[in-house]
PDB file of C-alpha atoms in Angstrom:
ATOM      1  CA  UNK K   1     -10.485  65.201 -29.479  1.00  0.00           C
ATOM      2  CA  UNK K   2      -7.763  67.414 -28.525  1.00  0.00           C
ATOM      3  CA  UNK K   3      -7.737  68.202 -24.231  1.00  0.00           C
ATOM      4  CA  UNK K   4     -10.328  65.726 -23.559  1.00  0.00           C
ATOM      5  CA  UNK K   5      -8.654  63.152 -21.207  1.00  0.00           C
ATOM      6  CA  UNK K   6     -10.675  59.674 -21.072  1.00  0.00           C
ATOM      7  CA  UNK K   7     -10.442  57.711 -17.400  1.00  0.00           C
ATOM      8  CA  UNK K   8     -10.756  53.684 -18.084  1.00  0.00           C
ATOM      9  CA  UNK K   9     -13.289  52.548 -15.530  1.00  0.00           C
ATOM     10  CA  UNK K  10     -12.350  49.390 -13.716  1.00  0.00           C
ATOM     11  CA  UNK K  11     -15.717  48.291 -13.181  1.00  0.00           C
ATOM     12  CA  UNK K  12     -16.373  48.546 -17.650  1.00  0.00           C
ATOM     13  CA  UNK K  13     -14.489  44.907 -17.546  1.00  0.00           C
ATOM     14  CA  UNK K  14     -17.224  42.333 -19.311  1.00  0.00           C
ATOM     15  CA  UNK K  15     -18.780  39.669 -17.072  1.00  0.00           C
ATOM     16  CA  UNK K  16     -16.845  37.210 -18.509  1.00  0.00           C
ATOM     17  CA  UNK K  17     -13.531  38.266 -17.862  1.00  0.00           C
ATOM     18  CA  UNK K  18     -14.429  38.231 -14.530  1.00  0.00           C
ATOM     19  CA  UNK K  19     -15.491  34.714 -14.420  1.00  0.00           C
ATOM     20  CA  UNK K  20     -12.831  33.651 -16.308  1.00  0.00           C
ATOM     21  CA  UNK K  21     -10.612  35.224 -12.905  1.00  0.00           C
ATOM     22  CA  UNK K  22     -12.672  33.187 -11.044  1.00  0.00           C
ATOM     23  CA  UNK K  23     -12.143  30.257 -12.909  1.00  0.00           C
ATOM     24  CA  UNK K  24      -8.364  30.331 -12.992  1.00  0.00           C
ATOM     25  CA  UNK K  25      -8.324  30.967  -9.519  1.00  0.00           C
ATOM     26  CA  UNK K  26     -10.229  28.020  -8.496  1.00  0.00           C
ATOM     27  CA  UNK K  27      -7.932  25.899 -10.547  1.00  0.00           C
ATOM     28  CA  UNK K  28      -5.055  27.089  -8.375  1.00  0.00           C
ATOM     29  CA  UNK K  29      -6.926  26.833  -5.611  1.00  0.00           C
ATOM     30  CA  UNK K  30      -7.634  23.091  -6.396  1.00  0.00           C
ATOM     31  CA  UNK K  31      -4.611  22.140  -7.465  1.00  0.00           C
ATOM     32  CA  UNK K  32      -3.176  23.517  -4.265  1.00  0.00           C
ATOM     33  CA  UNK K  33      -6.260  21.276  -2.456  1.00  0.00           C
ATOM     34  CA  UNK K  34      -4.999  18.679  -3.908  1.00  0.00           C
ATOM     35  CA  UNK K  35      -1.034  19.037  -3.405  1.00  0.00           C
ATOM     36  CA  UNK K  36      -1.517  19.760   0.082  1.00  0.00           C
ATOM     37  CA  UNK K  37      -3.879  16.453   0.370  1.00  0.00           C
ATOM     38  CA  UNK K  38      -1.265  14.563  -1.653  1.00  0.00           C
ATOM     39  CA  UNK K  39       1.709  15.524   0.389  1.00  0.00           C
ATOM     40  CA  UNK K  40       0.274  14.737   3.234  1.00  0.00           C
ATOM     41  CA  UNK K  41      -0.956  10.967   2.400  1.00  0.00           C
ATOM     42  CA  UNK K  42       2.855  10.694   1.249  1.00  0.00           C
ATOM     43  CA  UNK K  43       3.589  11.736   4.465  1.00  0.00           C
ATOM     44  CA  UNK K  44       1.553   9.107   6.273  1.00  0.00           C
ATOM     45  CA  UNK K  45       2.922   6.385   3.343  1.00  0.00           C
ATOM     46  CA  UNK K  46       6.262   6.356   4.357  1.00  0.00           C
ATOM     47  CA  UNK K  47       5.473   5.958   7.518  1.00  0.00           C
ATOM     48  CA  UNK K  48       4.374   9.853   9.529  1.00  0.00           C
ATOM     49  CA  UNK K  49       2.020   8.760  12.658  1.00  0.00           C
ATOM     50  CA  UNK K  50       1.031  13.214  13.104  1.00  0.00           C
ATOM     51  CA  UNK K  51      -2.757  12.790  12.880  1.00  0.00           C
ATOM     52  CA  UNK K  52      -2.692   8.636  13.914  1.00  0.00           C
ATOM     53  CA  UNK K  53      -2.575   9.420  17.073  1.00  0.00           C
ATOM     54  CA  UNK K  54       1.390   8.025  17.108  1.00  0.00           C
ATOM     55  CA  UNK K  55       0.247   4.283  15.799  1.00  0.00           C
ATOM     56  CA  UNK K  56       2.094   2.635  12.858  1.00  0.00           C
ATOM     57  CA  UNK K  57      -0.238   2.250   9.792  1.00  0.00           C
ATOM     58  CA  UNK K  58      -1.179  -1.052   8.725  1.00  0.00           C
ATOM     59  CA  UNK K  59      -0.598  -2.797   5.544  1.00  0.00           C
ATOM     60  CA  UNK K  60      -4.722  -1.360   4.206  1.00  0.00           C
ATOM     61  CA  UNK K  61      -4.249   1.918   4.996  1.00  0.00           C
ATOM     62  CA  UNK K  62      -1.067   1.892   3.467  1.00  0.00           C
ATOM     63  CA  UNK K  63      -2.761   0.567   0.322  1.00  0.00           C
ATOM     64  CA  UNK K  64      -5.409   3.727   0.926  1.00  0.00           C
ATOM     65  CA  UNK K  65      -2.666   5.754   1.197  1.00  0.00           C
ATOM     66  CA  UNK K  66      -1.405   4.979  -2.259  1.00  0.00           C
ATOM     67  CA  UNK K  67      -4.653   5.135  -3.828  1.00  0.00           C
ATOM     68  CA  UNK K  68      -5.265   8.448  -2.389  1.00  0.00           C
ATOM     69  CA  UNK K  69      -1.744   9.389  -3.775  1.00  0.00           C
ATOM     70  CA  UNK K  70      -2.689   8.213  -7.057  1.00  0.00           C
ATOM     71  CA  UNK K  71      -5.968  10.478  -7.091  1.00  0.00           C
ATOM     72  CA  UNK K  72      -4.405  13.461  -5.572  1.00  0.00           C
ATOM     73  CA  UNK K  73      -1.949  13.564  -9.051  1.00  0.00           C
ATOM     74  CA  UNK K  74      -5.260  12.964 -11.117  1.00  0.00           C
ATOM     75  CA  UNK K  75      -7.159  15.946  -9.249  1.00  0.00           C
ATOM     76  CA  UNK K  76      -4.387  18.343  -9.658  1.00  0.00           C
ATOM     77  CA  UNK K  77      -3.741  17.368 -13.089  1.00  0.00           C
ATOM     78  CA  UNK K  78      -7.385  17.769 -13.885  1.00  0.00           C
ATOM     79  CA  UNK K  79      -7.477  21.193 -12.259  1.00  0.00           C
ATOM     80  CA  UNK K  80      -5.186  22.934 -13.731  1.00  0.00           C
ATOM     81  CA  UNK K  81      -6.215  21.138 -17.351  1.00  0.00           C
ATOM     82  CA  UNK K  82      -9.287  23.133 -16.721  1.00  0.00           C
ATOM     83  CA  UNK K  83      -7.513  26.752 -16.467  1.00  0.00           C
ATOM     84  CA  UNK K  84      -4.554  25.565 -18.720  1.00  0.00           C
ATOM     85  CA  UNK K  85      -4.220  25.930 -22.509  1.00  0.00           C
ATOM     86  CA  UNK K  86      -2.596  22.449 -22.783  1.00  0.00           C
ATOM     87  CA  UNK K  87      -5.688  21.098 -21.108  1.00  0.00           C
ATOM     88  CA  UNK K  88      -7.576  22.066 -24.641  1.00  0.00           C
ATOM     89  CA  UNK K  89      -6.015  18.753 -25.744  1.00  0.00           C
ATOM     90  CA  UNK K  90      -8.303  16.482 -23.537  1.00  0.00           C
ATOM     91  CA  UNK K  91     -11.920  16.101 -24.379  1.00  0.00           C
ATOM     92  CA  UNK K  92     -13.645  18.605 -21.555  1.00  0.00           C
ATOM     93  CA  UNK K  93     -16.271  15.639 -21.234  1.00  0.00           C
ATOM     94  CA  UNK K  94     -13.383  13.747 -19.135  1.00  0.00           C
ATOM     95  CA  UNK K  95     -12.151  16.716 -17.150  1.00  0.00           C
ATOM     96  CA  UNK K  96     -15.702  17.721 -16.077  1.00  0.00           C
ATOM     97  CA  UNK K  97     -16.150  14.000 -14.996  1.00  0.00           C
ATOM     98  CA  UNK K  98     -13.334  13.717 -12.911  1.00  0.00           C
ATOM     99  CA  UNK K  99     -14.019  17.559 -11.678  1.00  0.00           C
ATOM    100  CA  UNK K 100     -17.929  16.149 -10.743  1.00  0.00           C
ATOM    101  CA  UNK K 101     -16.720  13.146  -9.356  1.00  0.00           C
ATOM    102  CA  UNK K 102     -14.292  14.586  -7.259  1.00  0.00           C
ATOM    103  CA  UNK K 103     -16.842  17.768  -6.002  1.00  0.00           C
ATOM    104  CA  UNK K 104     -19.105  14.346  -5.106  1.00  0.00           C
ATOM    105  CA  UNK K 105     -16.351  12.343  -3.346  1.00  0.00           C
ATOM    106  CA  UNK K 106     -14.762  14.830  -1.854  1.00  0.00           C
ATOM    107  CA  UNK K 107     -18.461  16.818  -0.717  1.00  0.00           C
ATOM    108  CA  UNK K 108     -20.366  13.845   0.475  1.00  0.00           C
ATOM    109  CA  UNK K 109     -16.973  12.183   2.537  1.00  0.00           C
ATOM    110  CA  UNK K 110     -17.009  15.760   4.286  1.00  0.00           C
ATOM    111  CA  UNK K 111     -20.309  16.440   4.965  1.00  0.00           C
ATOM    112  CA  UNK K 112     -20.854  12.706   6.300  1.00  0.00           C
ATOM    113  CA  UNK K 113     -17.552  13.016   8.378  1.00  0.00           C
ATOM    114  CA  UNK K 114     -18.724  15.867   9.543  1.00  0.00           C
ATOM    115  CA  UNK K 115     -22.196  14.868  10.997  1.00  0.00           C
ATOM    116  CA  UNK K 116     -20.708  11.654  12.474  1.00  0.00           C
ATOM    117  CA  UNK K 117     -18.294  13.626  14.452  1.00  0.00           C
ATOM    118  CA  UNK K 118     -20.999  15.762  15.562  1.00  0.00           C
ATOM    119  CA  UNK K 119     -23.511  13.045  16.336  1.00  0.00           C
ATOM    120  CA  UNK K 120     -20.531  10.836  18.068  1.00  0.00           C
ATOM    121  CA  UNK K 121     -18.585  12.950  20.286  1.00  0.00           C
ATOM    122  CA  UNK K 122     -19.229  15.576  23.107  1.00  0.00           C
ATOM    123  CA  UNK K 123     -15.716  16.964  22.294  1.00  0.00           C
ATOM    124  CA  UNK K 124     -14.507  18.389  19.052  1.00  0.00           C
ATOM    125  CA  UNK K 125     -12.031  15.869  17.619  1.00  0.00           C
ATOM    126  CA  UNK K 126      -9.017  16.953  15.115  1.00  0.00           C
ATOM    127  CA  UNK K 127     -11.548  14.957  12.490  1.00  0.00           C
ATOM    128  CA  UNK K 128     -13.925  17.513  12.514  1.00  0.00           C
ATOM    129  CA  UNK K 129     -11.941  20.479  12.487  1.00  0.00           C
ATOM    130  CA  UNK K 130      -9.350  20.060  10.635  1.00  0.00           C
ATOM    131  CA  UNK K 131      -9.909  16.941   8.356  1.00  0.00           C
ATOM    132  CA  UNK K 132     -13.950  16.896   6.906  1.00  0.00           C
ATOM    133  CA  UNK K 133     -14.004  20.285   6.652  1.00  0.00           C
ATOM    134  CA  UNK K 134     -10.464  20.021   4.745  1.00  0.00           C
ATOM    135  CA  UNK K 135     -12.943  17.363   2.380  1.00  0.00           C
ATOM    136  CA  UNK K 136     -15.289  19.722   2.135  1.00  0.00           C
ATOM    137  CA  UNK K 137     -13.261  22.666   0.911  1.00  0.00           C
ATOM    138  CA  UNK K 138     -12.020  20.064  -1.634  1.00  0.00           C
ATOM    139  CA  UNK K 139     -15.334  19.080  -2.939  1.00  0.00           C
ATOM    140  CA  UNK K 140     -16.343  23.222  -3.088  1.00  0.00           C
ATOM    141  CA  UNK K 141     -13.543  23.812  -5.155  1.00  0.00           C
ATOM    142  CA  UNK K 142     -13.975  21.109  -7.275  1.00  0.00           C
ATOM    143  CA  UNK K 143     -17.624  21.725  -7.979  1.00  0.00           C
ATOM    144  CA  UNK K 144     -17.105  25.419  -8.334  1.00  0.00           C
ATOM    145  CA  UNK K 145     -14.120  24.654 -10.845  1.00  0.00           C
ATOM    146  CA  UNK K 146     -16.678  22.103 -13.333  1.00  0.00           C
ATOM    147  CA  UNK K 147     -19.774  24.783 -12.779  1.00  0.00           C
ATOM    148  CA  UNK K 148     -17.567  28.084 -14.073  1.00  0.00           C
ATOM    149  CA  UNK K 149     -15.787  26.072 -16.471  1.00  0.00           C
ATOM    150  CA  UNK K 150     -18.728  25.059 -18.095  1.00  0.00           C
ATOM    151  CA  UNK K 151     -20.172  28.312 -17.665  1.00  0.00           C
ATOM    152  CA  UNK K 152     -17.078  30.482 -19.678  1.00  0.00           C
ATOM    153  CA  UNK K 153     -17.502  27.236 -21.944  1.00  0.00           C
ATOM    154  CA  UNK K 154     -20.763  27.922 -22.702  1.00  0.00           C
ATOM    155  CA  UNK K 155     -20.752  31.754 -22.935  1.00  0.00           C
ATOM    156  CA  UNK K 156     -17.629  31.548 -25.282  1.00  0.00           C
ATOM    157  CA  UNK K 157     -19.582  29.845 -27.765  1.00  0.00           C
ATOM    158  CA  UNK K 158     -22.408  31.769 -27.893  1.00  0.00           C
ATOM    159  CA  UNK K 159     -25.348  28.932 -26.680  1.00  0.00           C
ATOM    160  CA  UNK K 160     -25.832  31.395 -23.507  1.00  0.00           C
ATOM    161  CA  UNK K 161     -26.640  34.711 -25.697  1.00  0.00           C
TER     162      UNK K 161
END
């Protein structure tokens, strides 16, 4: 109609498309979690003593290190495979695993780090304020990632409606 001017709500955007936000986000988010937590076992690897307390690693913990390398490019792969339009190539079965299993690794080494530095210290050590709840936050995203992925998943194809 001629003179009528029309004002595009914000707040008209469909559930899903904010979800879908929210999902990319947490992607980021994780694959930042996990670049940061790489980085710094790298760190440690070739031989950093910041958080050691300024002793040498040993020969296992270098071996931990590694491993913890090696997951750290997994979890960052696997989070941005979920937000990613190359990650369509991978069977979402294996993605959400490794998303799960990470949300449980990560969420029960944090929460269990975090009680045993409660229950063992009268001080706050740099363990529990800095490194469990760093786990945790890992394990949060993680989950958060595999639960709206599967939700946008879901609603996509019509089994939620």
């Amino acid at each position: 109609m001629k003179g009528v001017i029309s004002i595009k709500n914000n707040n008209d955007c469909h559930p899903l498309d904010k979800i879908e936000k929210w999902l990319v986000f947490t992607g980021y988010a994780a694959f930042v979690w996990s670049t940061l937590f790489g980085l710094i076992h790298i760190y440690w690897a070739t031989g950093g003593t910041l958080g050691f307390e300024g002793q040498t690693m040993g020969e296992v913990l270098f071996i931990i290190n590694l491993v913890a390398i090696g997951l750290c490019i997994i979890a960052a792969f696997t989070a941005l495979a979920l937000v990613q339009a190359w990650g369509r190539r991978f069977p979402s079965w294996l993605l959400l695993i490794l998303a799960w299993g990470a949300c449980v690794v990560l969420g029960l080494r944090g929460g269990v780090g975090i009680i045993q530095s409660l229950s063992g210290s009268d001080s706050l050590p740099l363990l529990l304020v800095i490194v469990e709840p760093f786990f945790l936050l890992g394990g949060i995203l993680y989950g958060l990632l595999a639960f709206l992925y599967i939700y946008t998943k879901k609603s996509k194809t019509g089994r939620d409606k």
